[in-house]
Tab-separated table of C-alpha atoms in Angstrom:
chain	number	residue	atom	x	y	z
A	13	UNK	CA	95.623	108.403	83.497
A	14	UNK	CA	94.456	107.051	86.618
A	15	UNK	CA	91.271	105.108	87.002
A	16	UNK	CA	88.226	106.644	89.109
A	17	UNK	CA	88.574	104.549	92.515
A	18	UNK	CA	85.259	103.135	93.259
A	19	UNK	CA	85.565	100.607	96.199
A	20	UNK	CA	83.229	98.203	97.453
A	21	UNK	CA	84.799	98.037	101.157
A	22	UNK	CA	84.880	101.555	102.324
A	23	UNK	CA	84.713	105.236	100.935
A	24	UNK	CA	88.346	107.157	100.577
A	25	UNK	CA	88.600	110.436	101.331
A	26	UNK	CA	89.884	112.869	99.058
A	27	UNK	CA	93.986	114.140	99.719
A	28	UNK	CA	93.202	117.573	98.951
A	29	UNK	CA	91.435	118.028	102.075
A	30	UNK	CA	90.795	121.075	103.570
A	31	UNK	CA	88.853	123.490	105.603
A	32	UNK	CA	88.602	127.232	103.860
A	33	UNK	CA	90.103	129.561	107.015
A	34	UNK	CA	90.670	132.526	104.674
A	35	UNK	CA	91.025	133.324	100.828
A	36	UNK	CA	93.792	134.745	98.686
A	37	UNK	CA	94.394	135.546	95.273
A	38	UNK	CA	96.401	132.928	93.712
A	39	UNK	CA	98.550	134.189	90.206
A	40	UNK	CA	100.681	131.606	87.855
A	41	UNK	CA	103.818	132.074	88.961
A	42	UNK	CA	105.341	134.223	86.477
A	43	UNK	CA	109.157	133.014	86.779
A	44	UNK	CA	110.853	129.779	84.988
A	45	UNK	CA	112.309	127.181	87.812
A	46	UNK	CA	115.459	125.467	87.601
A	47	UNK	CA	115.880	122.430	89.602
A	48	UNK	CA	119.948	121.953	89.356
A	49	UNK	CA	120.065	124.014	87.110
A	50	UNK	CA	117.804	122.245	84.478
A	51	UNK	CA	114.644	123.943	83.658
A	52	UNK	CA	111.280	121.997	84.970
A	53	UNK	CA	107.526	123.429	84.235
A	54	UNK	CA	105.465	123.455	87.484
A	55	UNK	CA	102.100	124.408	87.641
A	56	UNK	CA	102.489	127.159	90.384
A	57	UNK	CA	101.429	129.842	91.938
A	58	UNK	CA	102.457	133.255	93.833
A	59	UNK	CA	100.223	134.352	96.508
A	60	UNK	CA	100.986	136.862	98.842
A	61	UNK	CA	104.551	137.404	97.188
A	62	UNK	CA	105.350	133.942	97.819
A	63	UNK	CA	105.300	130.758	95.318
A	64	UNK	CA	103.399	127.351	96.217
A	65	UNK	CA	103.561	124.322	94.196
A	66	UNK	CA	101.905	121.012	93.900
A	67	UNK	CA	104.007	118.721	96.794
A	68	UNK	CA	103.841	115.545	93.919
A	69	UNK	CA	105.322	117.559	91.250
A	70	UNK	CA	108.200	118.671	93.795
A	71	UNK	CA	108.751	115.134	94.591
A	72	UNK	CA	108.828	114.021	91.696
A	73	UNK	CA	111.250	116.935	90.090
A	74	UNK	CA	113.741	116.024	93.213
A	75	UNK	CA	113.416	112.334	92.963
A	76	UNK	CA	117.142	110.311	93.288
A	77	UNK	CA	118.443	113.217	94.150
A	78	UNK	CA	119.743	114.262	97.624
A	79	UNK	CA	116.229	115.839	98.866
A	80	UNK	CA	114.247	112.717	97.659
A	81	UNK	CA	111.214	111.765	99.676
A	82	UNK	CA	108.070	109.560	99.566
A	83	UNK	CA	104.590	110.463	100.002
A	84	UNK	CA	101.860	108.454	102.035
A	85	UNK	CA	98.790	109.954	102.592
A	86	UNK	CA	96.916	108.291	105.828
A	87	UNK	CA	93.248	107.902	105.770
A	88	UNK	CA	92.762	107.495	109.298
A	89	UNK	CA	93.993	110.905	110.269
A	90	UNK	CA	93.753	113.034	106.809
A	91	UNK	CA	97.557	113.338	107.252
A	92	UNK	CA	100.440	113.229	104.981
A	93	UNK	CA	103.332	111.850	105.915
A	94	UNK	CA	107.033	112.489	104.216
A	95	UNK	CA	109.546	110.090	104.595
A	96	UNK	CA	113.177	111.505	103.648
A	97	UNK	CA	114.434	108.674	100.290
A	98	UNK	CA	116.125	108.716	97.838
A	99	UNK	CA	113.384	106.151	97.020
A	100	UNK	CA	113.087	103.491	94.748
A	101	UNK	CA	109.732	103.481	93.221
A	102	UNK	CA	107.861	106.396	92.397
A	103	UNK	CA	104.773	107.466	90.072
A	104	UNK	CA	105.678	110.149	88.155
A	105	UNK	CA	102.561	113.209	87.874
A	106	UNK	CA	101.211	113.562	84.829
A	107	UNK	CA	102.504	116.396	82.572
A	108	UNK	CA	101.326	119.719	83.817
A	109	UNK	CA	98.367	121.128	81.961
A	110	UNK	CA	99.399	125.269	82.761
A	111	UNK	CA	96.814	127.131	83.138
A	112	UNK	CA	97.672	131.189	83.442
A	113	UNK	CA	94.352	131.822	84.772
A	114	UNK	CA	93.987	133.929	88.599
A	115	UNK	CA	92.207	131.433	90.963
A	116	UNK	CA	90.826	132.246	93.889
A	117	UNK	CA	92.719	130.399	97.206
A	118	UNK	CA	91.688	129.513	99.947
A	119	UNK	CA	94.019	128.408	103.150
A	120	UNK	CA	94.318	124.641	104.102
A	121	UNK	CA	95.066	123.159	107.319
A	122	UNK	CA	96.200	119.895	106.159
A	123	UNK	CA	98.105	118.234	108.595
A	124	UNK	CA	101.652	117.158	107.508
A	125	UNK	CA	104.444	115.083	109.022
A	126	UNK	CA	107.648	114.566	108.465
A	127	UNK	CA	108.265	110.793	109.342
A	128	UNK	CA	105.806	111.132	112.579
A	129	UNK	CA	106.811	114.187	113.559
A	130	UNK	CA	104.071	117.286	112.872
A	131	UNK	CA	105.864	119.898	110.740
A	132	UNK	CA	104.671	123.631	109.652
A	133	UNK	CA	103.800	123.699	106.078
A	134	UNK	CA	101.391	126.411	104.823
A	135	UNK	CA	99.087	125.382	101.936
A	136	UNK	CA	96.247	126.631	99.697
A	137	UNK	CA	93.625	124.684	98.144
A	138	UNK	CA	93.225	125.876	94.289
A	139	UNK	CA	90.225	124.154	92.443
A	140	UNK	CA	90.268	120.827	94.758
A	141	UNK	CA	94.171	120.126	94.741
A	142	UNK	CA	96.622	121.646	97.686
A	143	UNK	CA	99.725	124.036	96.867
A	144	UNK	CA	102.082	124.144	99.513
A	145	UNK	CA	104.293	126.932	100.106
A	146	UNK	CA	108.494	126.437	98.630
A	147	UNK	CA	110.465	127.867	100.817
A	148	UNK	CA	108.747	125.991	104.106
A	149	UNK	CA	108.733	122.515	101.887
A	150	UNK	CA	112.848	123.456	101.112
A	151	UNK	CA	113.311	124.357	105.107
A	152	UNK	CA	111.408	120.493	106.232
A	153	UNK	CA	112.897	118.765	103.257
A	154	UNK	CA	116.307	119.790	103.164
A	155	UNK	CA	116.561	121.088	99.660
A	156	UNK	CA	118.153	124.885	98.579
A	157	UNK	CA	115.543	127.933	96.875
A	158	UNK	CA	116.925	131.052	95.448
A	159	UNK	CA	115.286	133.635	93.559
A	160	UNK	CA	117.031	135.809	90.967
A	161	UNK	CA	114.899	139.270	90.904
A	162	UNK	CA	116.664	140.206	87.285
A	163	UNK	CA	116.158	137.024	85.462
A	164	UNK	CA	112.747	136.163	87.338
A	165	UNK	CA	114.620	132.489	88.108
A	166	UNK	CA	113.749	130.613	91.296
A	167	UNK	CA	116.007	127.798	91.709
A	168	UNK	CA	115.954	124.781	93.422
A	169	UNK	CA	119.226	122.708	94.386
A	170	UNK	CA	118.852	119.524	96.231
A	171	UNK	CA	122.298	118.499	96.460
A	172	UNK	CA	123.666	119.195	100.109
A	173	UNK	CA	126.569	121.298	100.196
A	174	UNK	CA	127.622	120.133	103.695
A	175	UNK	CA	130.639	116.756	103.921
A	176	UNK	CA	128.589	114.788	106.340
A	177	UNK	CA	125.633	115.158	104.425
A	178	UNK	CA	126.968	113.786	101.472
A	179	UNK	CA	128.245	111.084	102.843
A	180	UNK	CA	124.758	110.729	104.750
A	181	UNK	CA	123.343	110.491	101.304
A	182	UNK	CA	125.451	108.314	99.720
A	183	UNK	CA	124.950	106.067	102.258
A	184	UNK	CA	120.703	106.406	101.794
A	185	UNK	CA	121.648	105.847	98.170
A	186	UNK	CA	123.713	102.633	97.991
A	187	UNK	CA	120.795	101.229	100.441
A	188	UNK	CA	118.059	102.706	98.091
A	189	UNK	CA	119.298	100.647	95.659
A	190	UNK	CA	119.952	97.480	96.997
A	191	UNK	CA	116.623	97.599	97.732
A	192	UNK	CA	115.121	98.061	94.617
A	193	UNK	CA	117.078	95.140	93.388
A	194	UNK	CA	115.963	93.002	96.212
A	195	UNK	CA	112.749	94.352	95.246
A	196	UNK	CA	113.223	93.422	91.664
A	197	UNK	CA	113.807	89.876	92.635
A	198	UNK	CA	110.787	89.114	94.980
A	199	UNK	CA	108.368	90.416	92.813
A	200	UNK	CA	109.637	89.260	89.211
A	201	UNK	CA	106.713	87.349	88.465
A	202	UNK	CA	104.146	90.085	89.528
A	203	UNK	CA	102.767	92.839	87.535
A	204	UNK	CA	103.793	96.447	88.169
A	205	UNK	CA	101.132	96.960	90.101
A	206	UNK	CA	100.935	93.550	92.114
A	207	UNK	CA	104.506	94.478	92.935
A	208	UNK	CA	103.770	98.727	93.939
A	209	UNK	CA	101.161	96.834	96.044
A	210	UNK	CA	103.943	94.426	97.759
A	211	UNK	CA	105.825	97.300	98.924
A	212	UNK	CA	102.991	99.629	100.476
A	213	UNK	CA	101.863	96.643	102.528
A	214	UNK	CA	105.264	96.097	104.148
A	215	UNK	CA	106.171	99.729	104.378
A	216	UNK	CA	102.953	99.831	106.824
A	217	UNK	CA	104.005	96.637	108.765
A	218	UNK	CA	108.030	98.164	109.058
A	219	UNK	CA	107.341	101.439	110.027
A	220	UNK	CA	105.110	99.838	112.619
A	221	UNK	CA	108.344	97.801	113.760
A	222	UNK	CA	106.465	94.474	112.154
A	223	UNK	CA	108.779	92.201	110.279
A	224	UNK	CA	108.223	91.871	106.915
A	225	UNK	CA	106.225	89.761	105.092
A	226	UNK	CA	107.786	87.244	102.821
A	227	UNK	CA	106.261	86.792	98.840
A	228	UNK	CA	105.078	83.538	98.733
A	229	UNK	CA	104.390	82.132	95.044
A	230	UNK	CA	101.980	79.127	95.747
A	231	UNK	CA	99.813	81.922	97.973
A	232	UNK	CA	100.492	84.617	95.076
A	233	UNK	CA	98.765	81.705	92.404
A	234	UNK	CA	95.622	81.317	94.670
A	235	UNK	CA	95.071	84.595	95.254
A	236	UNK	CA	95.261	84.903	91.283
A	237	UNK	CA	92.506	82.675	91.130
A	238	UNK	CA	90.745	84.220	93.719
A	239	UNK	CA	91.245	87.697	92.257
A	240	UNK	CA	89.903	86.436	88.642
A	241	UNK	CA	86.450	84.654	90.759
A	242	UNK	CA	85.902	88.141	92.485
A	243	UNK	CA	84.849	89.422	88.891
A	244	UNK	CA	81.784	87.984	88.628
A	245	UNK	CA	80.953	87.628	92.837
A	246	UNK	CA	82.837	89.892	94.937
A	247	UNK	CA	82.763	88.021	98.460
A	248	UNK	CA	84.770	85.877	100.754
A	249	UNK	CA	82.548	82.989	99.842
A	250	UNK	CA	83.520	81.573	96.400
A	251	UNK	CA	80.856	81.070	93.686
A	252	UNK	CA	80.454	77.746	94.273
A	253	UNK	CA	79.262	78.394	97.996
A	254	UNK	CA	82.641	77.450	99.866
A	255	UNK	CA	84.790	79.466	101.717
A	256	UNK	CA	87.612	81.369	100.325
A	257	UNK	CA	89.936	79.598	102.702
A	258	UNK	CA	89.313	76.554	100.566
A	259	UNK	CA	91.671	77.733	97.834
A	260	UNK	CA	94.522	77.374	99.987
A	261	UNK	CA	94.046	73.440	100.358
A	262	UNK	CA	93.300	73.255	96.833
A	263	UNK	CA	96.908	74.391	96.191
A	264	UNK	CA	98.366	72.431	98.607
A	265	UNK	CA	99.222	75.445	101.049
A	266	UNK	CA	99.734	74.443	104.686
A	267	UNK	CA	99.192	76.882	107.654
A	268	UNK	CA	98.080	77.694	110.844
A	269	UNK	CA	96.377	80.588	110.490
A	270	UNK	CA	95.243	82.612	107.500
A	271	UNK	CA	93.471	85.546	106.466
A	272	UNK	CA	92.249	87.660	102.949
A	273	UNK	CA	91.375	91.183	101.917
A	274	UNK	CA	89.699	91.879	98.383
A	275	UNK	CA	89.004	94.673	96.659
A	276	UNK	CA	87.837	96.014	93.129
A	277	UNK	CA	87.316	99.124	91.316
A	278	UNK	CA	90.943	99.980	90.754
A	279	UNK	CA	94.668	99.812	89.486
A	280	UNK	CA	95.973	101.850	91.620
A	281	UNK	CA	97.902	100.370	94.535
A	282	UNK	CA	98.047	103.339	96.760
A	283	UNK	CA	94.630	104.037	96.635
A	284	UNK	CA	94.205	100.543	97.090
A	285	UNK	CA	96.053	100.012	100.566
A	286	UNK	CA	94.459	103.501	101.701
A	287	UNK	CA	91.296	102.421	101.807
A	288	UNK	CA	92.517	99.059	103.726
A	289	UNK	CA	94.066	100.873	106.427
A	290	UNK	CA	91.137	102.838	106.457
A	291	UNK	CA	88.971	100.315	107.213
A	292	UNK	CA	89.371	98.090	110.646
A	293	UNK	CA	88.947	94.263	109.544
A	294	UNK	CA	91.549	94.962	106.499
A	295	UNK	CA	94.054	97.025	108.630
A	296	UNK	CA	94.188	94.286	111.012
A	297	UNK	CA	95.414	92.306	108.762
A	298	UNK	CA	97.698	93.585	106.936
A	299	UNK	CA	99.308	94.513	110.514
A	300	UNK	CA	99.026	91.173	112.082
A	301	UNK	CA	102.138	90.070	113.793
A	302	UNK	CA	101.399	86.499	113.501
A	303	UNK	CA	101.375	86.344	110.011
A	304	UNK	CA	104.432	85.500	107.840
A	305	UNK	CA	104.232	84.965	104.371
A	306	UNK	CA	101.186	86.646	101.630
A	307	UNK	CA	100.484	86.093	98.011
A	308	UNK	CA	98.763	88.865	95.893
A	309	UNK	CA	96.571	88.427	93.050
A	310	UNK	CA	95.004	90.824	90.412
A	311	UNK	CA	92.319	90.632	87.281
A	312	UNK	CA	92.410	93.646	85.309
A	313	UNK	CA	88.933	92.653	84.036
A	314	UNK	CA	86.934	94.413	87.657
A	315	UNK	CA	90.287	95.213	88.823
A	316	UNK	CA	89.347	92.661	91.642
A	317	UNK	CA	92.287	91.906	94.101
A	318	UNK	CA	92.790	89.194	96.665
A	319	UNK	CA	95.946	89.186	99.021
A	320	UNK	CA	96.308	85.962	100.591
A	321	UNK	CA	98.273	86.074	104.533
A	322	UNK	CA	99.480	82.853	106.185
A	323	UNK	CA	100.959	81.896	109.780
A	324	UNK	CA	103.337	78.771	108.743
């Protein structure tokens, strides 16, 4: 179960954002799903003879497979953005509680991209979480429905029947994985989350065309220390009355230039970078070109964070 995120720095707004346009009736879909042929409880819904799911549960029911994609969701604009994977690191939703209750619907306008380009998706919000419509995810995604009217089956086949797109795949694949055992590698001696949180912040610098920012383990150790002295006084001073920056010399860490960006209230990286890209001072940076090398630290007992960036 996730943790309620509470953060000091700035206020996140909800994903499920949207703006009632019209209402609908919204009815459990009534029809198992198959997805490649094995059979997968969604909590979903039919509304105006068409089915909309939860877009987390779909990627998670599709992930390693041929139609595999990420989800960011971007503060700044109230935009989700889909990036095509097979991916590497995922969180998987929590079971789905279904609930055969009629709900009442109303239409979202949630802006959605696929990489950055805008894409139609329609979506209903249904008690605070958005439902986005099957066959539009299946035509932006690249994934198969069908619907079998006897057997009340919709299916759901990701693998691409097409020669080049298989090989496109495999290809996606094989570089998937090499990257989560790179990935593996650089962050063996961080925690799960520590090393969820090492990924988000260079998937913002790459897909910005920044280079990536190299794991260093001296900075990683400070900002541990850093991370456990936020519990008791969350500021860029230190307890004793010196600045944070004094914890580099302390552990013999040479540099040029340097920066941090704290945070507490949470475990859970993704809500974590959100708000920092959200928020000016921490956004710039995370996306500072001049930087090289960071170190991230964690204490489970404020869930207080420190990531530690250095120009060598």
């Amino acid at each position: 179960m996730k943790k309620a995120v509470t953060f000091f720095l700035t206020s996140v707004m909800a994903v499920a954002f949207s703006v009632p346009v019209f209402g609908a009736v919204a009815t459990p879909t009534p029809a198992r799903v198959l997805v490649n042929e094995e059979e997968v409880e969604f909590q979903a819904y039919e509304i105006n003879g068409y089915n909309y799911f939860k877009l987390r549960e779909i990627d998670w029911a599709l992930d390693d497979t041929a139609a595999g994609f990420e989800i960011l969701y971007r503060s700044a604009d109230r935009s989700i953005r889909l990036y095509k994977g097979p991916f590497f690191y995922g969180e998987k939703p929590e079971e789905p509680k279904l609930d055969q209750e009629v709900k009442n619907a109303v239409y979202s306008i949630q802006k959605v991209y696929l990489e950055d380009e805008p894409v139609s998706v329609h979506a209903y919000n249904i008690d605070g979480y958005n439902y986005f419509k099957l066959r539009d995810l299946a035509e932006v995604l690249g994934f198969d429905v069908e619907w079998d009217q006897k057997e009340k089956i919709i299916s759901i086949y990701s693998e691409n029947l097409y020669e080049e797109d298989t090989r496109d795949y495999a290809d996606r694949k094989k570089a998937a994985e090499e990257a989560r055992r790179k990935w593996e590698r650089e962050t063996e001696n961080l925690d799960e989350e520590e090393a969820y949180l090492y990924l988000l912040i260079n998937n913002e610098r790459q897909l910005r065309g920044l280079r990536k920012l190299k794991l260093n383990e001296e900075l990683s150790a400070a900002a541990e220390i850093r991370a456990k002295e936020l519990e008791d006084y969350f500021h860029h001073i230190r307890p004793d009355g010196r600045n944070w920056s004094t914890v580099l010399k302390e552990n013999d860490i040479a540099y040029k230039d340097a920066g941090e960006i704290i945070a507490y209230g949470s475990d859970h990286a993704p809500s974590i970078v959100s708000a920092w890209m959200a928020h000016e001072p921490h956004r710039e940076k995370i996306l500072n070109q001049d930087f090289e090398a960071f170190g991230i630290g964690y204490d489970s007992g404020r869930d207080s964070w420190s990531v530690l960036f250095i120009e060598n």
